[in-house]
Coordinates of C-alpha atoms (C1' of nucleotides) in Angstrom, one line a residue:
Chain A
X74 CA -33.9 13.9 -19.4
X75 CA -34.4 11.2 -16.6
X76 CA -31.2 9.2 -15.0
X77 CA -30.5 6.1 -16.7
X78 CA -30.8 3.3 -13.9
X79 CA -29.7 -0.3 -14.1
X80 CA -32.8 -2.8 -14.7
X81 CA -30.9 -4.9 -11.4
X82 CA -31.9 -2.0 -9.2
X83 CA -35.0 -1.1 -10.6
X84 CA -36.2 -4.8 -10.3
X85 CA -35.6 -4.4 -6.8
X86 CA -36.7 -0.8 -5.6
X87 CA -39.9 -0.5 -4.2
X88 CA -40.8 3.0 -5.4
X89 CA -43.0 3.4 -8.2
X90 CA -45.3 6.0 -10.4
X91 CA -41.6 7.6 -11.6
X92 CA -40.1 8.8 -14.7
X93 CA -36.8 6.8 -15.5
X94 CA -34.4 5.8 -18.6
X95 CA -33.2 2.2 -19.2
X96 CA -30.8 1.2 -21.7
X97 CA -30.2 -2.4 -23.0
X98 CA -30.7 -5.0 -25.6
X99 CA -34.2 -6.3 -26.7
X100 CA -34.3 -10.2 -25.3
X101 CA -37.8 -10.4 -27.2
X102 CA -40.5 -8.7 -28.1
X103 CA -44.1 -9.7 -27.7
X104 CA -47.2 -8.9 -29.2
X105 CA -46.1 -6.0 -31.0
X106 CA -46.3 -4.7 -27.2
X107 CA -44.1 -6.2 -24.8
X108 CA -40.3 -6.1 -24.7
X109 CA -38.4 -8.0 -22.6
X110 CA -35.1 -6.2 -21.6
X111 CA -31.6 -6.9 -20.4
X112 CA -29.2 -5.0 -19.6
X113 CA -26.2 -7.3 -18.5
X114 CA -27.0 -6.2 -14.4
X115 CA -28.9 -8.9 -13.6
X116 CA -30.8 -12.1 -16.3
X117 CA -34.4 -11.3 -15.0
X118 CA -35.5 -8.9 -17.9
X119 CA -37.8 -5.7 -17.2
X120 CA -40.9 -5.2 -19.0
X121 CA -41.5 -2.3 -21.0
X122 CA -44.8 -1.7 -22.7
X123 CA -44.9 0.2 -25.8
X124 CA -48.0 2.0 -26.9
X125 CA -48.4 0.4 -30.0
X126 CA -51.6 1.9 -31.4
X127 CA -49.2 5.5 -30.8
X128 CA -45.9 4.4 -32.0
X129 CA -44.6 4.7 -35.5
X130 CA -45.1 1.2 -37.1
X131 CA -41.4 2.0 -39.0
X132 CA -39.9 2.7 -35.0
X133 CA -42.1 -1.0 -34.1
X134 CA -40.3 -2.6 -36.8
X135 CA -37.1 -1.6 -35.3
X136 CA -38.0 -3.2 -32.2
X137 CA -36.0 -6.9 -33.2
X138 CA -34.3 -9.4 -30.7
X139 CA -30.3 -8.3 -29.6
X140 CA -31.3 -4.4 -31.0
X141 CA -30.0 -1.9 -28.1
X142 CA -33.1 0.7 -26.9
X143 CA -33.1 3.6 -24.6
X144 CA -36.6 3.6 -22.9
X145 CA -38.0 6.2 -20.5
X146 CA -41.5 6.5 -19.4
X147 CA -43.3 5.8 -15.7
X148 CA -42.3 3.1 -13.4
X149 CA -45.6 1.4 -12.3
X150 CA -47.1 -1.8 -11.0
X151 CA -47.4 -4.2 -13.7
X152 CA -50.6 -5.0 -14.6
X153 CA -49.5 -8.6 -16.2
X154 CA -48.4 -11.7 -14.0
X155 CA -45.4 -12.7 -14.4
X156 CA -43.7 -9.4 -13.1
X157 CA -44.0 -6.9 -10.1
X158 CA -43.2 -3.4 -12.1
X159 CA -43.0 -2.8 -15.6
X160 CA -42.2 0.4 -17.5
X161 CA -44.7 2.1 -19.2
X162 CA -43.1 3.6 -22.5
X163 CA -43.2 7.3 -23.4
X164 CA -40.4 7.2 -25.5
X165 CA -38.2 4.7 -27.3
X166 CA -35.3 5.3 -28.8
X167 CA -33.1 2.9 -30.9
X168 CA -30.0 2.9 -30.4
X169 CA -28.1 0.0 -32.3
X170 CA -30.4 -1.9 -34.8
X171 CA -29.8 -5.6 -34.9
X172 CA -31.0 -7.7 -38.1
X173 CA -33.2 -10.8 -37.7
X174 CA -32.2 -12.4 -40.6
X175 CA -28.2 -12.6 -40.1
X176 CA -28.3 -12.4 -36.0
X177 CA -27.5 -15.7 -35.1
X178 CA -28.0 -15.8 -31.6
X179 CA -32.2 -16.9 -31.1
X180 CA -32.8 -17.4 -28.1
X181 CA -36.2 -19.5 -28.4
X182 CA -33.8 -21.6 -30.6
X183 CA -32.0 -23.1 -27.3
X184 CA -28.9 -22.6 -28.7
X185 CA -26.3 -25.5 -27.7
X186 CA -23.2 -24.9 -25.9
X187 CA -21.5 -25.8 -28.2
X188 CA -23.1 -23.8 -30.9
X189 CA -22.8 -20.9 -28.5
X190 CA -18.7 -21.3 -28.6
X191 CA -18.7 -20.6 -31.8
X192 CA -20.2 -17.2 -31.4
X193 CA -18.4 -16.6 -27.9
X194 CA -18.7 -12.5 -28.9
X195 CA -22.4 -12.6 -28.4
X196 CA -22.8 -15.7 -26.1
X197 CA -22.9 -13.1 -23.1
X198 CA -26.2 -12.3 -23.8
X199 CA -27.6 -15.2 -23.0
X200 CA -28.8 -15.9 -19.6
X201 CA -26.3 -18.9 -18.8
X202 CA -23.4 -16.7 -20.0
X203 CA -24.7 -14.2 -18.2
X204 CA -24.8 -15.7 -14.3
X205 CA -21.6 -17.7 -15.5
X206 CA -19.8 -14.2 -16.0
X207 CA -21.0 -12.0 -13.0
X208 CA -20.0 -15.0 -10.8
X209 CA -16.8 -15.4 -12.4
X210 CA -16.4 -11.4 -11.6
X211 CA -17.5 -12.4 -8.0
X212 CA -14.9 -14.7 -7.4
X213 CA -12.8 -13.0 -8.9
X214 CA -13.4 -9.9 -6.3
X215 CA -13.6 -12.5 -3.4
X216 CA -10.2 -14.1 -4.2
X217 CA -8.6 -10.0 -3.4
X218 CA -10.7 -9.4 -0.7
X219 CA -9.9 -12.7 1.6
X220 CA -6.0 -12.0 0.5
X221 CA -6.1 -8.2 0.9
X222 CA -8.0 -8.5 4.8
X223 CA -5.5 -11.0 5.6
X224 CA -2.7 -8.6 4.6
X225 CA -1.3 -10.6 1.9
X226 CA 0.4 -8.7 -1.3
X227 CA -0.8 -8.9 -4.2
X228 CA 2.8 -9.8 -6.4
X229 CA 2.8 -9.4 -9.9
X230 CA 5.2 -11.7 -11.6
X231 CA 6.2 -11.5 -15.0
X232 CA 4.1 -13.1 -18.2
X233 CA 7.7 -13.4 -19.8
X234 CA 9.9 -16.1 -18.2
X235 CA 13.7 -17.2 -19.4
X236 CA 13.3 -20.3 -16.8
X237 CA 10.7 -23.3 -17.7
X238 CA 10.7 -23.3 -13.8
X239 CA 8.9 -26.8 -13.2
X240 CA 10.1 -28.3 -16.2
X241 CA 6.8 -29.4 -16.2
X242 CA 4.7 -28.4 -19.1
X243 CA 5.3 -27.4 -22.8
X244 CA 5.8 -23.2 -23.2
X245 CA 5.0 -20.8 -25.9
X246 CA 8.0 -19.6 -27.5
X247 CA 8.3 -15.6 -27.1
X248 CA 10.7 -14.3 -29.8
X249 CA 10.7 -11.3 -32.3
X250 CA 13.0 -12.8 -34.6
X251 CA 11.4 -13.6 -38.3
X252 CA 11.0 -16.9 -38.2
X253 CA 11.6 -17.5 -41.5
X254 CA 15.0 -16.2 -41.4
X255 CA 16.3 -16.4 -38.1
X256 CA 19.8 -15.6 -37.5
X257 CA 21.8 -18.1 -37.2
X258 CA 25.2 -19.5 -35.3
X259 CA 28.1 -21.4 -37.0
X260 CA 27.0 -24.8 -36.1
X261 CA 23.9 -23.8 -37.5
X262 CA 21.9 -23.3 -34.2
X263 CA 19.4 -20.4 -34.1
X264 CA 21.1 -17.5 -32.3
X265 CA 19.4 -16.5 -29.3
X266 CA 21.6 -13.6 -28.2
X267 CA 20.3 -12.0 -30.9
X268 CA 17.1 -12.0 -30.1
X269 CA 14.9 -9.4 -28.1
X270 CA 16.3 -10.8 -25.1
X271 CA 19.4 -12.3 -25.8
X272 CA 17.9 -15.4 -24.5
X273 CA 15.1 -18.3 -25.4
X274 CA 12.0 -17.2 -23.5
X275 CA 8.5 -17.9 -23.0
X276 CA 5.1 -17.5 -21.9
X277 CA 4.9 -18.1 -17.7
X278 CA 3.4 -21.9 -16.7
X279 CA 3.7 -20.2 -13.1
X280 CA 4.3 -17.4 -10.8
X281 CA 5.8 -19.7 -8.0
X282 CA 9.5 -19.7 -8.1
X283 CA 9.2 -15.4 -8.4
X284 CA 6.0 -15.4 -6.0
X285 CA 8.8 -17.4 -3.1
X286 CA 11.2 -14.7 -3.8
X287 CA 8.6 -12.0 -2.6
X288 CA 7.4 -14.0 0.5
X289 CA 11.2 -14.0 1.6
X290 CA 10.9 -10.5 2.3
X291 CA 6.7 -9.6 2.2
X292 CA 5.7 -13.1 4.2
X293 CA 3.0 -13.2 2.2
X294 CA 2.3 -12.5 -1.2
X295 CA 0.0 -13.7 -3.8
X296 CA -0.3 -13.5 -7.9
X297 CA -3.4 -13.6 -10.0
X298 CA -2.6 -13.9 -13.0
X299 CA -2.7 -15.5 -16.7
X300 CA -0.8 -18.4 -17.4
X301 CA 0.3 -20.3 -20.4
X302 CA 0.8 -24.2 -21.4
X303 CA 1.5 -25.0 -24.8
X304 CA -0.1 -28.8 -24.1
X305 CA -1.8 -30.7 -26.6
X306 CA -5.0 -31.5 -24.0
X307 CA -8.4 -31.5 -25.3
X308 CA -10.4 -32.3 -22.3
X309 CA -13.1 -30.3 -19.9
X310 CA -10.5 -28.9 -17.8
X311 CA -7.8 -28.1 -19.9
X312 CA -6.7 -24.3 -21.5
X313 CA -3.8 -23.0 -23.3
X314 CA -4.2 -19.8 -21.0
X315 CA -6.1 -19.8 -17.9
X316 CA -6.2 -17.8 -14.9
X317 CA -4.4 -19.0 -11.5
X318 CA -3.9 -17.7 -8.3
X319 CA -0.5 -18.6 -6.5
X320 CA 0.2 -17.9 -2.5
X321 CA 3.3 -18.1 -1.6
X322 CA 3.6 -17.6 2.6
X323 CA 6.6 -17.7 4.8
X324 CA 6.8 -19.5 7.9
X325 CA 4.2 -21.5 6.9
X326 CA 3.7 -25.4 6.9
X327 CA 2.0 -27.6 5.0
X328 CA -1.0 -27.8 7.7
X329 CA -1.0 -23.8 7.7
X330 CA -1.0 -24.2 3.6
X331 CA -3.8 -26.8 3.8
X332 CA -6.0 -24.3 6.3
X333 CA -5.6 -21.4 4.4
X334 CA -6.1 -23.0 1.3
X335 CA -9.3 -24.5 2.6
X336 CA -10.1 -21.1 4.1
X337 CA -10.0 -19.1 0.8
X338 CA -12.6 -21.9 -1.6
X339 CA -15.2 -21.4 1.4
X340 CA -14.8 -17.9 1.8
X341 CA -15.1 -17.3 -2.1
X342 CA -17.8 -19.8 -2.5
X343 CA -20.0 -18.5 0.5
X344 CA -19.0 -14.6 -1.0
X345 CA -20.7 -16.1 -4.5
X346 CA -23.6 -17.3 -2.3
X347 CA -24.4 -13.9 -1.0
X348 CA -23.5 -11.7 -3.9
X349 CA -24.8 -13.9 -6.8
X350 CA -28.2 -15.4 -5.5
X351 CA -30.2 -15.6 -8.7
X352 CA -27.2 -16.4 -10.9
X353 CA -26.5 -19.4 -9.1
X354 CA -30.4 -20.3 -8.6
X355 CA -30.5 -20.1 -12.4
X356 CA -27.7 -22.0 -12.9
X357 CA -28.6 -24.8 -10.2
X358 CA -31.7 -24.9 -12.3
X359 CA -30.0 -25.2 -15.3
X360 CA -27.7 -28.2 -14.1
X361 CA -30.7 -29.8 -12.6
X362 CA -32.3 -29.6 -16.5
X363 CA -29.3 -31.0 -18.0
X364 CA -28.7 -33.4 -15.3
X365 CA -32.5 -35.0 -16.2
X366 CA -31.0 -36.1 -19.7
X367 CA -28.9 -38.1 -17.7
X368 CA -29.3 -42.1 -16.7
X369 CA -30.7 -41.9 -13.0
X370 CA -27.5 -43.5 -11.7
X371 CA -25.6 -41.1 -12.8
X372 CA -27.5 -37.8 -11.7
X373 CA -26.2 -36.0 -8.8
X374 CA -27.8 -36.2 -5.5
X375 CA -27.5 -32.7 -4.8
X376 CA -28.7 -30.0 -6.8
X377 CA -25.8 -27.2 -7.5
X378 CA -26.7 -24.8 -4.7
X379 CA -26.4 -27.8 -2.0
X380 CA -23.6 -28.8 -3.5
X381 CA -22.3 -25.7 -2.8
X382 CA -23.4 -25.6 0.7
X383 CA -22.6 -28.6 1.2
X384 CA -18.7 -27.5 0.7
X385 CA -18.7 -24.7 3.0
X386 CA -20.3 -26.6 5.9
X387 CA -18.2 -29.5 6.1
X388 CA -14.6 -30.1 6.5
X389 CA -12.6 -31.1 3.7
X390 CA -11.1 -35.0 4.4
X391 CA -7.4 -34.6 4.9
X392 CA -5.2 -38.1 4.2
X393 CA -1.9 -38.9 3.3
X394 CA -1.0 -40.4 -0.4
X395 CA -0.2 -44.1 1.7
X396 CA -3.8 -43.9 3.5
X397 CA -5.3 -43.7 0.2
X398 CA -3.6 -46.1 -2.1
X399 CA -4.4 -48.5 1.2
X400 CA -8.5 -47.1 0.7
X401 CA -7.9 -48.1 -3.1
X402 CA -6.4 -51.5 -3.0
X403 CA -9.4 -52.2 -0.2
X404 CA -12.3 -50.8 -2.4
X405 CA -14.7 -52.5 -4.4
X406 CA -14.1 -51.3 -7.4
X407 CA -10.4 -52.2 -7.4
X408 CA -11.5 -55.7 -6.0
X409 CA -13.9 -56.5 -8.6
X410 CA -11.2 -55.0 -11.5
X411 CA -13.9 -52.7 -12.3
X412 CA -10.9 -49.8 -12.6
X413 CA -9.2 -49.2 -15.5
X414 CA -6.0 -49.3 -13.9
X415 CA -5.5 -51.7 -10.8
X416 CA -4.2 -49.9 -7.6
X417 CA -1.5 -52.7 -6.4
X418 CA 1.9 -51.1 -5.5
X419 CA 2.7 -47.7 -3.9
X420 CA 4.3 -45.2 -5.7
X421 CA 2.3 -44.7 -8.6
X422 CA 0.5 -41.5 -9.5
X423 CA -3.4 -41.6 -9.1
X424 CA -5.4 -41.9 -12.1
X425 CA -8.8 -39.7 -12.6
X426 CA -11.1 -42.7 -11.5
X427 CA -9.4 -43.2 -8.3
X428 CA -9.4 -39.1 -7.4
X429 CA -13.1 -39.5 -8.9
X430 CA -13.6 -42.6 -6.3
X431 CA -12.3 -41.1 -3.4
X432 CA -14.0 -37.7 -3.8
X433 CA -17.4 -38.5 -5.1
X434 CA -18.1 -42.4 -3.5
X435 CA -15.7 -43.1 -1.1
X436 CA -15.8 -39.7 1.2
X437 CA -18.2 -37.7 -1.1
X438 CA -16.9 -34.5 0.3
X439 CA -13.6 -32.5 -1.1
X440 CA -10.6 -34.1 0.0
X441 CA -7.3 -33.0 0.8
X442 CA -4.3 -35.5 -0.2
X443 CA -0.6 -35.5 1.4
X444 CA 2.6 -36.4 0.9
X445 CA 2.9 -37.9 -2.4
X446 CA 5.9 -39.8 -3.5
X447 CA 8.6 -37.9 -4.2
X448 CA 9.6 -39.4 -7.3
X449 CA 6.2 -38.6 -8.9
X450 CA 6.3 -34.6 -7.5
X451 CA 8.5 -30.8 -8.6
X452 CA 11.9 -30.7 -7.1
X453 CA 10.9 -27.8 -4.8
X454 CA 8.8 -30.0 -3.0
X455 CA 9.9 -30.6 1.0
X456 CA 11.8 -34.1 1.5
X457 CA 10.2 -35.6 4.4
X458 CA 11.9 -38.4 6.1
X459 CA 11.9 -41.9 4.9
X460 CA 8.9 -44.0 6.4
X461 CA 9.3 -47.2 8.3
X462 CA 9.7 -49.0 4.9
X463 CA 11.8 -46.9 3.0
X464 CA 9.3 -44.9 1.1
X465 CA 10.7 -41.1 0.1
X466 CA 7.7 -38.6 -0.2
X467 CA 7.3 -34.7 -0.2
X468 CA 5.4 -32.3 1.5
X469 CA 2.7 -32.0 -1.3
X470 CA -1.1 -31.6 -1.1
X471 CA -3.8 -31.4 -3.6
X472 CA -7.3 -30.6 -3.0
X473 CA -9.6 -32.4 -5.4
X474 CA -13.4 -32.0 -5.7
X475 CA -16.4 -33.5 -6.9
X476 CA -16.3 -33.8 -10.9
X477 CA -13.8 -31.1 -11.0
X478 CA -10.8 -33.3 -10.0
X479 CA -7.1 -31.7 -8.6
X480 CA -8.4 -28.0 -8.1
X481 CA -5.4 -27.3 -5.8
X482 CA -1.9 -28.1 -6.2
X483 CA 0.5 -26.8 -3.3
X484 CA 3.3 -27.9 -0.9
X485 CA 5.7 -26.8 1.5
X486 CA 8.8 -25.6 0.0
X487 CA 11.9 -27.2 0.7
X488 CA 13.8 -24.6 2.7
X489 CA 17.8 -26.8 3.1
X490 CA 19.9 -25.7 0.5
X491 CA 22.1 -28.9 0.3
X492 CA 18.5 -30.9 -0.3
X493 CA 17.1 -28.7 -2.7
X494 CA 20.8 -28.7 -4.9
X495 CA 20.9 -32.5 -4.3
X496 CA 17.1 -32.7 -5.9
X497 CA 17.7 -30.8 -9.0
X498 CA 20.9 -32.5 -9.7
X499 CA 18.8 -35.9 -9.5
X500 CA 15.8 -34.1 -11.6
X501 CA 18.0 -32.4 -14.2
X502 CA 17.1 -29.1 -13.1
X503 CA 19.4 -26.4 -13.9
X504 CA 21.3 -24.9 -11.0
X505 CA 23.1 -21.9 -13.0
X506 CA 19.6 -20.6 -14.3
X507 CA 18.1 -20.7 -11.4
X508 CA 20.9 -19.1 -9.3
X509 CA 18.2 -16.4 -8.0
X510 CA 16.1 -18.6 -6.5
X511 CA 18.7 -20.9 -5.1
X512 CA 19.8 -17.4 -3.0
X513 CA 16.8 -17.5 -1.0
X514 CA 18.0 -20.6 0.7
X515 CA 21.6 -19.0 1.1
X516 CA 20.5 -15.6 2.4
X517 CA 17.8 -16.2 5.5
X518 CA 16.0 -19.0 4.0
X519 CA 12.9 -19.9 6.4
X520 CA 10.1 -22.7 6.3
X521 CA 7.5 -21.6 3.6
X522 CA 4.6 -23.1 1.8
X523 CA 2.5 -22.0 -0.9
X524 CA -0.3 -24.0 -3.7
X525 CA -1.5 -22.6 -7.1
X526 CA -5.6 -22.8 -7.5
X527 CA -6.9 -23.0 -11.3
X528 CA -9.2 -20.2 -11.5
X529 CA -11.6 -21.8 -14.3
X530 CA -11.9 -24.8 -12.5
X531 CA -13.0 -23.2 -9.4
X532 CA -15.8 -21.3 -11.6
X533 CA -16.1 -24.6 -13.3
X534 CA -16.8 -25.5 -9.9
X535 CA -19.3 -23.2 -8.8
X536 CA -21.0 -22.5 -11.7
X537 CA -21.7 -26.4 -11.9
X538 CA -21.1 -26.1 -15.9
X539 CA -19.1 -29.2 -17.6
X540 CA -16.9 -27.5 -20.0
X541 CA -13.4 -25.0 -18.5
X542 CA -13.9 -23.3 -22.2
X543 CA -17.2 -22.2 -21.4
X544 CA -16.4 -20.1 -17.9
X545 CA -13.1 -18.2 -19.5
X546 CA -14.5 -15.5 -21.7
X547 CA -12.4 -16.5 -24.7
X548 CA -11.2 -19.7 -24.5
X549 CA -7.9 -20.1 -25.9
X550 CA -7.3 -24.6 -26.7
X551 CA -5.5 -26.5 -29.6
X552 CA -6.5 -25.0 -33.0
X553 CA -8.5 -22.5 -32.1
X554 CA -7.6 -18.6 -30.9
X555 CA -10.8 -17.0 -32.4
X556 CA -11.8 -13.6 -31.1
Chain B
rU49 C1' -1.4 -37.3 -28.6
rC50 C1' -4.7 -41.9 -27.9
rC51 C1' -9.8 -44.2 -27.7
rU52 C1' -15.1 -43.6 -28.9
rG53 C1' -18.9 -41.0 -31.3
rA54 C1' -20.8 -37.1 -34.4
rA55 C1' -21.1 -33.6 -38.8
rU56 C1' -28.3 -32.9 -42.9
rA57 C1' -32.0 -25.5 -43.4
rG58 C1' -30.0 -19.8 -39.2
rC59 C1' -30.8 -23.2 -34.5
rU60 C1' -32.3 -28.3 -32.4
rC61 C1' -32.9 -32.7 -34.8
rA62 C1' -35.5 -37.0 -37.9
rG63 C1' -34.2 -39.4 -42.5
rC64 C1' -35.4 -47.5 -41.8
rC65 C1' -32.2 -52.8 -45.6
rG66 C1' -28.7 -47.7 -50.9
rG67 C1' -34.0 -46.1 -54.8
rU68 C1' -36.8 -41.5 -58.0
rU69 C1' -39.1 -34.3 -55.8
rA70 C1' -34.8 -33.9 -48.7
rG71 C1' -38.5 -33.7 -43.7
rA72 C1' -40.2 -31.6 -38.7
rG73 C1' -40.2 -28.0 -34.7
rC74 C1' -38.2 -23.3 -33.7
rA75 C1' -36.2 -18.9 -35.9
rU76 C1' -36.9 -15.5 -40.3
rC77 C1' -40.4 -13.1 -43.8
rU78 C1' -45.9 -11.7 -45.0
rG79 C1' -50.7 -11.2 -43.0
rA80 C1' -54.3 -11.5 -38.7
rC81 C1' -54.8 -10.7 -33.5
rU82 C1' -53.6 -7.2 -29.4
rG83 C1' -52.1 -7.6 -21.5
rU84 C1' -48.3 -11.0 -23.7
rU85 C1' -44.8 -14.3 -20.4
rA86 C1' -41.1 -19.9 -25.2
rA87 C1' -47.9 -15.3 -27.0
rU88 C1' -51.4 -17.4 -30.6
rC89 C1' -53.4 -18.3 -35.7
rA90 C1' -52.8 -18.6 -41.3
rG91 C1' -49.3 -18.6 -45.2
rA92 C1' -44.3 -18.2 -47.6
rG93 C1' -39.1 -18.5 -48.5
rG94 C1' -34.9 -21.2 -46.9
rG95 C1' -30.3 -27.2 -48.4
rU96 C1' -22.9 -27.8 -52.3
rC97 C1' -26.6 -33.5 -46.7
rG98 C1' -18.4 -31.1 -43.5
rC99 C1' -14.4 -31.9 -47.5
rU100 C1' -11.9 -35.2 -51.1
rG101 C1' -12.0 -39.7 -53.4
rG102 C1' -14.0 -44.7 -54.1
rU103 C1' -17.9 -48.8 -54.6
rU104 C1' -22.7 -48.9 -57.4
rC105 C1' -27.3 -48.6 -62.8
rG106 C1' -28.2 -45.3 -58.5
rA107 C1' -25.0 -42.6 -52.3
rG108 C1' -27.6 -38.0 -47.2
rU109 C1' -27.3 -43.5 -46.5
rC110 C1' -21.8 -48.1 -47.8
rC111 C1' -16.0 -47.7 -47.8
rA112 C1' -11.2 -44.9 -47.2
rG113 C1' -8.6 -40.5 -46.1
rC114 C1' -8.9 -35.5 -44.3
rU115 C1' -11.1 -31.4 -41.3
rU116 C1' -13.8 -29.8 -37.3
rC117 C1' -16.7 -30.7 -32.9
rA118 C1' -18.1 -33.6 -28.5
rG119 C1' -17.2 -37.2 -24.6
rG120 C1' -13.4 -40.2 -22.2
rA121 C1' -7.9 -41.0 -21.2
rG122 C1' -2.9 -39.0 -20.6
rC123 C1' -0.4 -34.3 -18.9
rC124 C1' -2.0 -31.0 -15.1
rA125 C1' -4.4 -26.2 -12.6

RNA sequence: UCCUGAAUAGCUCAGCCGGUUAGAGCAUCUGACUGUUAAUCAGAGGGUCGCUGGUUCGAGUCCAGCUUCAGGAGCCA
């Protein structure tokens, strides 16, 4: 019997006139004669032609959109358009039928996105789905591969956490007790100590405050990892459990943070380039279909692949907090009261419109911000100095990008025990819990930075789609953990 | 959680000012055709109009509540 080969490579090799096996799924089948097929390696299908007039009509019958085949006959030079090779059938085996009548997923249907959620165990075999997930792999790859040749460690911190570290963010409660019955103290508390862990725990919101403690000793480390918020957001950008990637680097500053940071999107976005040609032509053309729905003035000037380009040849605008509240109160929109919310005073936080307005009008390229108030950012933060009129802020950054928003959330760490203590005692922040990571700034503390990148909104990102719950495989959101 | 909108055939949608038997395209099935490329042609089957209640002689259509979905906001990555 003749090697199975992948329909990718066979798409691509030049040698014909030779007996192979393909395996995959039927994407359609034409004229009782041609079948398109897919086998997950690539979205261009391969042609095979049956022999119809030679084939059993009950094997023909068999021959039904989503059914998995084995085919092997001769490679040859199609004689079609529309093609370069085809494969000419000698044998075709079925190996999983598929009924027509109860398989959801047609593809001549065009399928919604929406309607394609809803069947998220079979939405990989669509072509969008498809590019979407071998880029996601890409990245995925990339994000080790710049780490690993820059001889960072790859830390794994733990899933389950006693501390809610930031006190940012609502957790998922991780107990074995029976929650109907849990034991109970004398005041009538639920008893804890006899739970699993003798503790309350929960589900990780972040790797950081572990991922420090391993760069006090490794230099630099970094996690990739699933993590958990138990918030009730129901937006484009929002999961339950997504995917983030933490560096954590010692003797590092914020600039070092920002470079290396701006080092790792282009090198991952330039490795998807290379590796993932057609998916991302397919899915630049599939934006630029969508995108002609739109009004014209709000259609992108750039098509996904120049958008894309675009990021790795141009340096991403660096300003402080201050420059760009003074950008805000001076723009037109602001002046006119065409924002929802009126930049006047500094201190507040910046809503969507104005990340949205310095991003995609003002600079139109991504854009680094600095130094944020302090009153507004995570207790680890780095105090800087008070400016010339009294305003505290940390060392903070975010990197925010066209339609994506904060896609990068970092800082340098503050390193002075006696300002880190003073902080938490101001935030509420437990010192007793945290008594491990306070020990880092008693026992050879140094300077360090580190940031935290959302994984889904940097495939979000390059695979120019509009929804974070459809570039996670199985999107886990408020009221709904199917599959 | 808040705001706005939506829910009609397997999918994508139409259904006007409330009116008698609920429409299309695609998919599916049957047949024809056989080098197709979203194949084509002819025919057929397919509906608890999201759920509950209300108004009315009469509700897919109007009203209320609920559920789910989408977009936006907040929180953030």
């Amino acid at each position: 019997m003749s090697q199975r080969k992948k329909i990718k490579a066979l798409l691509e090799s030049t040698e014909t006139n030779v007996e192979i096996t393909v395996k995959g799924w039927v994407r359609s089948f034409r004229n009782n004669q041609f079948i398109a097929l897919n086998d997950g390696s690539t979205n261009n299908t391969l042609q095979v032609v049956v022999d119809f007039e030679n084939t059993d009509a009950a094997l023909l019958k068999r021959i039904t959109t989503g059914a998995a085949i084995s085919a092997t006959g001769l490679l040859v030079e199609s004689m079609g358009k529309g093609q370069r090779v085809e494969l000419k059938a000698k044998e075709i085996e079925i190996l999983g039928d598929c009924d027509p009548e109860s398989y959801p997923l047609q593809l001549k249907n065009r399928p919604s996105l929406e309607f394609l959620r809803e069947i998220a165990h079979l939405r990989f075999r669509t072509n969008t789905f498809g590019a979407i997930f071998r880029v996601r792999n890409s990245l995925s790859f990339a994000i080790h591969q710049f780490f690993q040749e820059r001889g960072f460690v790859y830390l794994h911190t733990p899933i389950i956490t006693a501390s809610d570290a930031e006190g940012a963010g609502e957790t998922f409660h991780v107990t074995n007790f029976d929650l109907a019955n849990p034991p109970k103290t004398d005041t009538g508390e639920i008893d804890f100590s006899e739970d699993f862990f003798a503790r309350p725990t929960n589900l990780t919101v972040s790797g950081q405050l572990e991922g420090e403690l391993g760069a006090m000793a490794l230099s630099d480390i970094y996690t990739f990892g699933p993590t958990f918020r138990a918030e009730n957001s129901n937006t484009t950008r929002h999961l339950a459990e997504f995917w983030m990637i933490e560096p954590e680097m010692a003797f590092y500053d914020l600039n070092d943070n920002m470079d290396l940071a701006e080092a790792l999107l282009k090198y991952v976005i330039k490795y998807a380039l290379d590796k993932n040609a057609d998916d991302l032509a397919f899915l630049s053309q599939r934006l630029a279909e969508e995108e002609k729905q739109k009004p014209q003035q709000d259609r992108s000037e750039m098509s996904l692949i120049e958008k894309l380009e675009f990021c790795l040849n141009n340096d991403f605008e660096r300003l402080t907090y201050t420059e760009a509240i003074n950008i805000l109160k001076e723009s037109t929109p602001n002046k006119k009261k065409k924002f929802q919310y009126l930049v006047e005073g500094w201190g507040t936080d910046l809503q969507s419109e104005h990340e949205r307005y310095l991003v995609e009008k003002h600079f139109k390229k991504p854009v680094i911000l600095t130094d944020y108030p302090k009153a507004i950012k995570a207790f680890y933060m780095r105090q800087n100095e008070p400016d010339a009129n009294g305003n505290e802020t940390v060392r903070a950054m975010d990197i925010l990008f066209p339609g994506i928003g904060e896609i990068v959330g970092g800082s340098q760490r503050e390193e002075r025990l006696d300002r880190l203590e003073k902080r938490m005692d101001e935030m509420g922040i437990p010192k007793e819990e945290l008594w491990w990571y306070l020990d880092t700034r008693r026992f050879g503390a140094c300077p360090h930075a580190g940031f935290g990148l959302g994984f889904e909104r940097l495939v979000l990102f390059v695979t120019g789609m509009g929804n974070i719950r459809d570039v996670i495989p199985f999107p886990r959101f408020p009221k709904n953990a199917e599959f």
